Tab-separated table of C-alpha atoms in Angstrom:
chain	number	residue	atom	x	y	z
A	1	UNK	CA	0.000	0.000	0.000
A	2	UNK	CA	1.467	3.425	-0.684
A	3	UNK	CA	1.521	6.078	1.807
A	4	UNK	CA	-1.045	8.198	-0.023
A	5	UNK	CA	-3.633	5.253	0.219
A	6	UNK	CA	-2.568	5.130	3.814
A	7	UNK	CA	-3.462	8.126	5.233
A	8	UNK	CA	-6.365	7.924	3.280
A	9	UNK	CA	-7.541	4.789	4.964
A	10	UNK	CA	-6.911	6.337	8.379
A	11	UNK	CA	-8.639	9.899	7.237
A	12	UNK	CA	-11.803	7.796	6.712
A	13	UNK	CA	-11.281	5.580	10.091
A	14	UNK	CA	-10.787	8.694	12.144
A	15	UNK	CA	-14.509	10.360	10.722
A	16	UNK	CA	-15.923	7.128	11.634
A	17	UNK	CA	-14.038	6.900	15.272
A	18	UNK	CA	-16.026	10.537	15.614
A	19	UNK	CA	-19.082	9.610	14.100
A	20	UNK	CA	-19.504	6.785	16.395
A	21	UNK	CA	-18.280	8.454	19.898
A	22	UNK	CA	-20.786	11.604	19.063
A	23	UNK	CA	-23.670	8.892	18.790
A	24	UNK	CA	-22.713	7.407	22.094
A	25	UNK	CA	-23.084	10.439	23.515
A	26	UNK	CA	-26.827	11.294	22.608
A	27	UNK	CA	-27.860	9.931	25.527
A	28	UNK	CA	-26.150	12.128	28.216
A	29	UNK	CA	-25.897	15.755	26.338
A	30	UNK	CA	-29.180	17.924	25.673
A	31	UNK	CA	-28.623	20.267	22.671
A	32	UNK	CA	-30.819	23.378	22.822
A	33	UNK	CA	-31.250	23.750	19.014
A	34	UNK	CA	-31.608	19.753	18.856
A	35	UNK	CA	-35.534	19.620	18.981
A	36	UNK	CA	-37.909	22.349	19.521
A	37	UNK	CA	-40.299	22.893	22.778
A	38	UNK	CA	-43.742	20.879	21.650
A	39	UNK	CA	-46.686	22.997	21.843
A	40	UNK	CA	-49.833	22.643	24.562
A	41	UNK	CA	-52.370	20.711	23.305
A	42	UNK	CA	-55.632	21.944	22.766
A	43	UNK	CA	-57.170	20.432	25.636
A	44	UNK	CA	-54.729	21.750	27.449
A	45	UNK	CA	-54.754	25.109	26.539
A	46	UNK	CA	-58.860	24.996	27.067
A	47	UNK	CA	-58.529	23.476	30.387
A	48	UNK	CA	-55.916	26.392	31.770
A	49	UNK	CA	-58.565	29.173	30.256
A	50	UNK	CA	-61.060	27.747	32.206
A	51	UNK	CA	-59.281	27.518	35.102
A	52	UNK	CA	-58.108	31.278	34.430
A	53	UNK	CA	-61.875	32.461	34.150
A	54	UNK	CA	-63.091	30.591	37.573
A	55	UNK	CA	-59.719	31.807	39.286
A	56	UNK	CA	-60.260	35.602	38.537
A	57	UNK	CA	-63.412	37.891	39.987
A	58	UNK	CA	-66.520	37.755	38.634
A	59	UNK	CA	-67.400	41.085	36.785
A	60	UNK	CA	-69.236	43.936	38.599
A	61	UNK	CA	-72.665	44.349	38.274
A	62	UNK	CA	-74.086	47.542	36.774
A	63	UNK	CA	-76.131	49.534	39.853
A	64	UNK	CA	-79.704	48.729	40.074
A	65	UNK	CA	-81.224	51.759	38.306
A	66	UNK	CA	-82.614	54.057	41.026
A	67	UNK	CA	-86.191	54.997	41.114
A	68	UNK	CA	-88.455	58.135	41.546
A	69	UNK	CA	-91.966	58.567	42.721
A	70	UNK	CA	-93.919	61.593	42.447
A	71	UNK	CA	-94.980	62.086	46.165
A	72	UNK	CA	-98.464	62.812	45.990
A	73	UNK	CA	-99.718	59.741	43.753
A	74	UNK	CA	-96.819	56.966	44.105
A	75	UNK	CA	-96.367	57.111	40.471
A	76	UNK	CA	-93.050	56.603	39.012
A	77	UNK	CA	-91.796	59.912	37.249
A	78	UNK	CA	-88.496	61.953	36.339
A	79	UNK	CA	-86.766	63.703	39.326
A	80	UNK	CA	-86.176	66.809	36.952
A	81	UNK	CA	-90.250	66.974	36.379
A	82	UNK	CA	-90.892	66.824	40.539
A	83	UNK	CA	-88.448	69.763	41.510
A	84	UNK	CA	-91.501	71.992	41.594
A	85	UNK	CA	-93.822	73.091	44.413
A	86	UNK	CA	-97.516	71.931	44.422
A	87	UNK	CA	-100.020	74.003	43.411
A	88	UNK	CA	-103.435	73.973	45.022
A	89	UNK	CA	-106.389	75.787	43.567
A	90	UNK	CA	-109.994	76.690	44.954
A	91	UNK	CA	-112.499	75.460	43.418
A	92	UNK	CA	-116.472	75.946	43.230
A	93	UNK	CA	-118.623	73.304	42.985
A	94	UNK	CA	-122.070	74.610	43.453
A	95	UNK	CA	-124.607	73.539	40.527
A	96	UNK	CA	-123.825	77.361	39.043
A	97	UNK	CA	-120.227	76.008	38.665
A	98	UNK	CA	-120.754	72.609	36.873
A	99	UNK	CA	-119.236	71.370	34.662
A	100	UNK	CA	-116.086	72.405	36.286
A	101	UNK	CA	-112.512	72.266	34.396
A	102	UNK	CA	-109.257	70.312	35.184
A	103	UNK	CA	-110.118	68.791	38.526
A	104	UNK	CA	-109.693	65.370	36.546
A	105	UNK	CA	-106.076	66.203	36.586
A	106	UNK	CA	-105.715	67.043	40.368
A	107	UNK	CA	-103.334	64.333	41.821
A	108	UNK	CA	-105.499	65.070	45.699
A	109	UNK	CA	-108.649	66.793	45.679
A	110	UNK	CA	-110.000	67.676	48.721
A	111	UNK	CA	-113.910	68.412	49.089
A	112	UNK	CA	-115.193	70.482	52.206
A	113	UNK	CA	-118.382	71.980	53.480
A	114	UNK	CA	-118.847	75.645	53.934
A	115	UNK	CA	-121.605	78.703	54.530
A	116	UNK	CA	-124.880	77.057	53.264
A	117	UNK	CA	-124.130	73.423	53.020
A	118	UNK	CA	-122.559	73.899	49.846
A	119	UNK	CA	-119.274	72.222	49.001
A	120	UNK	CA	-115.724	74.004	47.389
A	121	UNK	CA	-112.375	71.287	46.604
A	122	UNK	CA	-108.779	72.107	47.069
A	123	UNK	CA	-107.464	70.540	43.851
A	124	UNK	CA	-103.736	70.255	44.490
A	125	UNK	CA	-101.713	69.987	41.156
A	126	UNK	CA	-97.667	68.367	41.019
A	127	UNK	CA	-97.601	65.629	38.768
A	128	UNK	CA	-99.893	67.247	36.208
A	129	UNK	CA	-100.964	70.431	34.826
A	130	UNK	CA	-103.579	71.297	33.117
A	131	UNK	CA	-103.855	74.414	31.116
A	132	UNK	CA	-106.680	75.896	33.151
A	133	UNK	CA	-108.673	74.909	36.417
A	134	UNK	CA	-112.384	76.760	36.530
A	135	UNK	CA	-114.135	78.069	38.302
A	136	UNK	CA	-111.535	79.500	40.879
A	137	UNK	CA	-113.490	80.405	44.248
A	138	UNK	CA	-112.412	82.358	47.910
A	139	UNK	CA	-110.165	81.231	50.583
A	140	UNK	CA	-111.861	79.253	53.938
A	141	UNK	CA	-110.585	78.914	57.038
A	142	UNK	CA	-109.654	75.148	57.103
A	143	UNK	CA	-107.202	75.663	53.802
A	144	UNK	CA	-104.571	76.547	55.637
A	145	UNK	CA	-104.350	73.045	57.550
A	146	UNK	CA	-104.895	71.369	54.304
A	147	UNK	CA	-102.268	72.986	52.164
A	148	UNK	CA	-99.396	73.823	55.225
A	149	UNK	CA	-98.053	69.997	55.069
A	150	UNK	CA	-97.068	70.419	51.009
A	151	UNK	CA	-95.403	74.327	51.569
A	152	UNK	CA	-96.036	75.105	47.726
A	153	UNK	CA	-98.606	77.292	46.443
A	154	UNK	CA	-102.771	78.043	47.049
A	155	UNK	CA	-104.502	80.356	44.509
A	156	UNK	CA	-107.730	81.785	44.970
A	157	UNK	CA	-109.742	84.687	43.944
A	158	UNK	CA	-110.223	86.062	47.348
A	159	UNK	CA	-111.227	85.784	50.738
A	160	UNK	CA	-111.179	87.254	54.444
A	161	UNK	CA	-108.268	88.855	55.817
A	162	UNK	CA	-107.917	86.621	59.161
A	163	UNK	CA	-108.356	83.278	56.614
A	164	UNK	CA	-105.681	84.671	53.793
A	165	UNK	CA	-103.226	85.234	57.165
A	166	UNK	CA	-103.824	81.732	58.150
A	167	UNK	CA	-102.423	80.589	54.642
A	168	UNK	CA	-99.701	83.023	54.735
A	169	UNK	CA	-98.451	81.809	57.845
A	170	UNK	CA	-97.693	78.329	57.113
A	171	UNK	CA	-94.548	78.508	54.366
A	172	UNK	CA	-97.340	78.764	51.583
A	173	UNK	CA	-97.313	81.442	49.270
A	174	UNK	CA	-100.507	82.468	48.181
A	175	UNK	CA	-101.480	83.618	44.974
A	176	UNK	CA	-105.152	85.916	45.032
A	177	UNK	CA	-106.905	87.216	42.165
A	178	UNK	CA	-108.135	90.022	44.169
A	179	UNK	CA	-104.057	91.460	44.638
A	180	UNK	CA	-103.537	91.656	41.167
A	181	UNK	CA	-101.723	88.317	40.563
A	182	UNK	CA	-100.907	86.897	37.535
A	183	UNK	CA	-102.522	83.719	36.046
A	184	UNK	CA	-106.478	85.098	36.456
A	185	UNK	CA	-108.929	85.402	33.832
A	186	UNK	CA	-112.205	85.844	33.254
A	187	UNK	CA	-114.927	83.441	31.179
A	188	UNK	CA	-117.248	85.248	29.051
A	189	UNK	CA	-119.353	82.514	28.832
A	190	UNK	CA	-120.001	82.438	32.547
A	191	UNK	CA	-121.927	84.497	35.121
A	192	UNK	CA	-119.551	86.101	37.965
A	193	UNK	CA	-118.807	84.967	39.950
A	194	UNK	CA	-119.061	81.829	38.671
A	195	UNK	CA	-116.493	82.537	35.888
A	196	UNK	CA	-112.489	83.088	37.030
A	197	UNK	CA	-110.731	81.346	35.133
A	198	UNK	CA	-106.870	80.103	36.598
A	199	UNK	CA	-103.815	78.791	34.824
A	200	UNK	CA	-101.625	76.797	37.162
A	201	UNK	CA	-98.492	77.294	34.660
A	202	UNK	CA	-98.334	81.027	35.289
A	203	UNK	CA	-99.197	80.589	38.736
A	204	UNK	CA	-96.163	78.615	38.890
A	205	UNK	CA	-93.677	80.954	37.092
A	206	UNK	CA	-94.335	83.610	40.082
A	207	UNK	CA	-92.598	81.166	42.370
A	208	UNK	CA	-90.511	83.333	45.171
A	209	UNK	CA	-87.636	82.561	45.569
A	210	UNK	CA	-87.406	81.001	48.811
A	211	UNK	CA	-89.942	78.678	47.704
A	212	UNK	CA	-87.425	76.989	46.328
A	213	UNK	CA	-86.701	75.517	49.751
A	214	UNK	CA	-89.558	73.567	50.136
A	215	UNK	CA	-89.855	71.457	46.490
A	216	UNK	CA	-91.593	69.246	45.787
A	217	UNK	CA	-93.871	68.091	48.237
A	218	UNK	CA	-93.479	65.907	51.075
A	219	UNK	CA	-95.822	62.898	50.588
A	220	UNK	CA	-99.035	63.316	52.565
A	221	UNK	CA	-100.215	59.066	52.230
A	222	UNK	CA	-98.008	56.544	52.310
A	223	UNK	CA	-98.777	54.311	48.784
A	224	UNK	CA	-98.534	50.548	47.870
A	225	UNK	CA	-95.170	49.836	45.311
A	226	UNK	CA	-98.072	48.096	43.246
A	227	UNK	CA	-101.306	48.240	41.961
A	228	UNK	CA	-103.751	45.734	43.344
A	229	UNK	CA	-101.350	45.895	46.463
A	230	UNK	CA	-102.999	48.868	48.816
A	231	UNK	CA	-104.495	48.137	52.271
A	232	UNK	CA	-108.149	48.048	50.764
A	233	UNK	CA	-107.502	45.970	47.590
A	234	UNK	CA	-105.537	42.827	50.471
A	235	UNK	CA	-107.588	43.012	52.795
A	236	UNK	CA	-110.676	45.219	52.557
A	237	UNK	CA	-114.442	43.740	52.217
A	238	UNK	CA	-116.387	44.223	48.619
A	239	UNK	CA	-117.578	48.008	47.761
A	240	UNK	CA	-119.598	48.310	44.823
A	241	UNK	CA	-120.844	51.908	45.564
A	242	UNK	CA	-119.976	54.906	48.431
A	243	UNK	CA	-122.834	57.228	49.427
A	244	UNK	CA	-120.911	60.262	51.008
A	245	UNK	CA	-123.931	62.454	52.675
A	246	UNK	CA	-121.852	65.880	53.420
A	247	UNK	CA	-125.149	68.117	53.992
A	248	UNK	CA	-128.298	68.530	53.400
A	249	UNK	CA	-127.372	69.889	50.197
A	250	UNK	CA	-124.595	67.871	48.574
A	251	UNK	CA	-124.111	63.959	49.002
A	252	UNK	CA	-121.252	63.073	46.647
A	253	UNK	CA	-121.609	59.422	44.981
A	254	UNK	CA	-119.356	56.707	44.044
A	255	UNK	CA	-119.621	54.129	41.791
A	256	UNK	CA	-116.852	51.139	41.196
A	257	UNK	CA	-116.072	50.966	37.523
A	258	UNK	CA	-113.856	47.724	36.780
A	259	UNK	CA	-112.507	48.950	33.317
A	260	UNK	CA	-110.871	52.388	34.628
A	261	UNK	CA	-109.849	50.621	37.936
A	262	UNK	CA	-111.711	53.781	39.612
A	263	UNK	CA	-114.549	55.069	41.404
A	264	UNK	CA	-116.100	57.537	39.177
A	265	UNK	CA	-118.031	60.318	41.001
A	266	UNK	CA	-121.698	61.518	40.715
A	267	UNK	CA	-123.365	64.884	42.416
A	268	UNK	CA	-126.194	63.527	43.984
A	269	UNK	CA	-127.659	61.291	41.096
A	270	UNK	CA	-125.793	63.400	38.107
A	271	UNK	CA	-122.414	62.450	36.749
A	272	UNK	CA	-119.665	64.567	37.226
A	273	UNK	CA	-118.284	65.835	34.603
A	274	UNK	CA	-115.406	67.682	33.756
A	275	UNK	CA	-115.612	70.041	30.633
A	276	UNK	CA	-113.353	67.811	29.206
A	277	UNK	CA	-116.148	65.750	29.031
A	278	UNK	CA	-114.269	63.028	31.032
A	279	UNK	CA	-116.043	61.781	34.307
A	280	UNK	CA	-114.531	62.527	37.527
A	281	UNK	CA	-112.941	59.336	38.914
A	282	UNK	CA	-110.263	58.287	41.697
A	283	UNK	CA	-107.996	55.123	42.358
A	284	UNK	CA	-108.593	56.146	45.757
A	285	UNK	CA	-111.674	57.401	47.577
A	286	UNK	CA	-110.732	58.465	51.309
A	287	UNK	CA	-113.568	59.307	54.068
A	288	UNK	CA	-113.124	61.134	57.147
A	289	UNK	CA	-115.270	62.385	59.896
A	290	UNK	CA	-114.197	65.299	60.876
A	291	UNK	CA	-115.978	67.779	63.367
A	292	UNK	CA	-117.179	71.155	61.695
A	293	UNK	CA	-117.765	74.164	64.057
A	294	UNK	CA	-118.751	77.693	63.287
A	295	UNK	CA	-116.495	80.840	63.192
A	296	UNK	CA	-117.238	84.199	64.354
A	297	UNK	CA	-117.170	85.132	60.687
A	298	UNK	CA	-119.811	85.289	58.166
A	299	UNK	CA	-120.636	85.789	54.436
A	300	UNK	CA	-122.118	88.605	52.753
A	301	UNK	CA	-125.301	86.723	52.903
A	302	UNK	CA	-124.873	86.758	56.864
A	303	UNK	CA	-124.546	83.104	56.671
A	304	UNK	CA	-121.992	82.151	59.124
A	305	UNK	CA	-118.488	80.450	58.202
A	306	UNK	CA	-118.160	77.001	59.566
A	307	UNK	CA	-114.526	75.662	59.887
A	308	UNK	CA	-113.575	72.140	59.526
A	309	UNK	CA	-111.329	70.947	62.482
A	310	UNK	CA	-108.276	69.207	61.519
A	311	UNK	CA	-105.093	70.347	63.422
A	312	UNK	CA	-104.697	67.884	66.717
A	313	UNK	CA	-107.803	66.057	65.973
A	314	UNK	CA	-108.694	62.570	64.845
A	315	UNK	CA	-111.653	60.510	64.241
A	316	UNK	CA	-112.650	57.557	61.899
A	317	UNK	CA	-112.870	56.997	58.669
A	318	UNK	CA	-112.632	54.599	55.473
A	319	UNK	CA	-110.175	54.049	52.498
A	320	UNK	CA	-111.982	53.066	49.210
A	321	UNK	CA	-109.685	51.302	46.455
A	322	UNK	CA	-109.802	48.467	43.949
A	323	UNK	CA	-113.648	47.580	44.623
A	324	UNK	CA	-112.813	47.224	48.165
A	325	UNK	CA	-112.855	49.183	51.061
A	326	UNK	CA	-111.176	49.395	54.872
A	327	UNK	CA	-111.795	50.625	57.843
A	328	UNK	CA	-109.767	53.204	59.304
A	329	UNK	CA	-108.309	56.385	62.390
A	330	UNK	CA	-107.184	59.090	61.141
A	331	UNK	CA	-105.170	61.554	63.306
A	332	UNK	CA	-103.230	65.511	62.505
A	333	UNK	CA	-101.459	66.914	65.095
A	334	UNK	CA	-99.439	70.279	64.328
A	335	UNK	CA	-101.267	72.012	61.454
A	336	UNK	CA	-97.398	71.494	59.287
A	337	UNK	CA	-98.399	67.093	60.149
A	338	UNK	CA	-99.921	65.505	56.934
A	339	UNK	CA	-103.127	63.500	58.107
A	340	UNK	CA	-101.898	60.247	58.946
A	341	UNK	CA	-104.449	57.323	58.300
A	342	UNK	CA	-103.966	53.843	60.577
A	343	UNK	CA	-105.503	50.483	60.065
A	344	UNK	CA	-106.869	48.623	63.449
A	345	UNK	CA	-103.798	46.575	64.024
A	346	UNK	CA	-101.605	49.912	64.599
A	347	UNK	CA	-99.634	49.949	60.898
A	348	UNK	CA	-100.356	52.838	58.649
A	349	UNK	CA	-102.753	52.633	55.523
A	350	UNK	CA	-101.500	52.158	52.700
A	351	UNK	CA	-103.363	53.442	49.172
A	352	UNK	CA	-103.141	52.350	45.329
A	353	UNK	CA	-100.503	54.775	43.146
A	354	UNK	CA	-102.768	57.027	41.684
A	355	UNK	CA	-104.797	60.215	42.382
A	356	UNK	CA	-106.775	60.291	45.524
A	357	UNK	CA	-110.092	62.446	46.447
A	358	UNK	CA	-110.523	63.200	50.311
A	359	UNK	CA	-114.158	63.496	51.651
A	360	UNK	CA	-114.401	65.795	54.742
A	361	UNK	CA	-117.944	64.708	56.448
A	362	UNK	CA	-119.258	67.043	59.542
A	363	UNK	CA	-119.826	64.192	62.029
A	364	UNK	CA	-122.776	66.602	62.799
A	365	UNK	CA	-124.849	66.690	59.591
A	366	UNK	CA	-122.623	64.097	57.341
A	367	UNK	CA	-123.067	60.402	57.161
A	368	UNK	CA	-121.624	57.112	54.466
A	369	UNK	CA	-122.542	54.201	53.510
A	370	UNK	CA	-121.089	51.424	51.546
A	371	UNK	CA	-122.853	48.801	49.607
């Protein structure tokens, strides 16, 4: 063999001496770049996402969305709509003043007894208001203990000095026809004084300013969250009709009318009517007996001027809702106290959201019945 052949042969033994030794080695040497990192299965990637999502907080729940109620029906309503005062209005409702205008939109109307056995409302306005309430009427003396618990507004055309100082006294601002106040008109097709005419928009936009203090209203009955769900309407005995005897010259009506979910209200045996032409009706009727003295005052008939007592008095009464009615005492202490109305086992009444009509019966010449 020549020497070129030789260290030819021993080139090619030495490779394979290398080749072999490197192989042997495999086994006990890792080579990063040798194989890459295998990937997560699928499972497995599923699995740790899960596991992620139970691991980490839950996500915050959006606040419940607050609610607002206008405070004299238990409606629900727009906060920016209730930052206004009430407005309560005198009205007539002697047969020369039928049919009267915008009582149907009243959210309380309050019906009282004065000279003659006649009757007059306070229509108190908040949560609507209508372009015009007719016809507007004089001041009495139990208005002041009516309107003092809502500190907003009373209009009226007139009245005696002692009874418009009782309203000005209790944080109401009154609003008389007679002063030269805005919002008063006249209806030509009307006999005074049967005819003023009142516009509870303009009565509003003469808001003083320290009125401002006292809107809206303070609720003066406590309501249910639910129709169907007032004191009467759980647990009050069947009530088809209400015969509400307030004198010997008015006995106000009602009848149960299942479509409207109202009592709808009659003078004597005559609808009422509004102008409108809607009937008069109320989610809730509420009867009190109230005692009615005379004042040392009289009209220009000589009549005297009975008042109706309601500051630090209390007597008994009904509520009248949903077909149904209940028993109840009511009690007022200071004349600023709303009326507050109490079932017989102590816990207060409670009515149906809607608008409410209160009938004040003399215990001395009034008298109800419920069939």
């Amino acid at each position: 063999m020549t020497l070129r052949t030789r260290r030819g042969a021993g080139l090619v033994a030495l490779v394979t001496a290398l080749a072999i030794g490197l192989t042997g080695c495999t086994g006990d040497l890792a080579w990063p770049w040798d194989e890459p990192e295998p990937l997560p299965t699928p499972t497995e990637t599923l699995a740790a996402d899960t596991k992620e999502r139970k691991d980490s907080p839950p996500e915050p729940k959006a606040p419940p969305r607050e609610r607002h109620y206008w405070p004299l029906t238990g409606h629900e309503g727009k906060p920016r709509q209730m930052n206004r005062p009430a407005v309560s209005v005198k009205i007539e409702n002697a047969p020369e003043a039928r049919p009267t205008r915008g009582l149907e939109a009243a959210d309380i109307v309050w019906e009282e007894v004065v000279e003659g056995g006649i009757t007059r409302f306070v229509a108190v306005y908040h949560s609507r208001l209508p372009d015009a309430v007719e016809p507007v009427r004089s001041v009495r003396p139990m208005d002041a203990a009516i309107v003092a618990p809502m500190k907003g507004m009373l209009a009226y055309s007139g009245g005696q000095l002692p009874f418009i100082d009782r309203v000005n006294r209790v944080s109401t601002q009154s609003l008389v026809m007679d002063d030269g106040h805005d919002g008063f008109y006249r209806d030509p097709a009307r006999a005074a004084p049967h005819n003023v005419i009142g516009k509870p928009r303009e009565f509003l936009a003469q808001e003083r300013g320290d009125m401002r203090l006292f809107s809206p209203p303070p609720a003066q009955f406590i309501y249910a969250p639910h129709a169907g769900k007032g004191s009467a309407a759980q647990k009050g005995t069947r009530a088809r009709s209400l015969s509400v005897r307030l004198s010997n010259f008015q006995t106000s009506n009602w009848y149960w009318d299942v479509r409207s979910r109202t009592y709808q209200r009659s003078e004597g045996s005559s609808p009422s009517m509004a102008m409108s032409g809607a009937r008069h009706g109320a989610r809730n009727v509420v009867v009190l007996g109230v005692d009615m003295v005379n004042t040392a005052y009289t009209d220009p008939s000589g009549a005297p001027v009975p008042e109706t007592r309601l500051v630090n008095s209390s007597g008994e009464g009904f509520v009248a809702a949903h077909g149904k009615v209940k028993k109840i005492r009511w009690k007022k202490g200071r004349i600023h106290a709303p009326i507050v109305l109490k079932l017989a086992n102590g816990k207060q009444a409670q009515l149906e959201p809607g608008n409410t009509w209160v009938e004040l019966v003399p215990r001395s010449s009034g008298s109800w019945s419920v069939r």
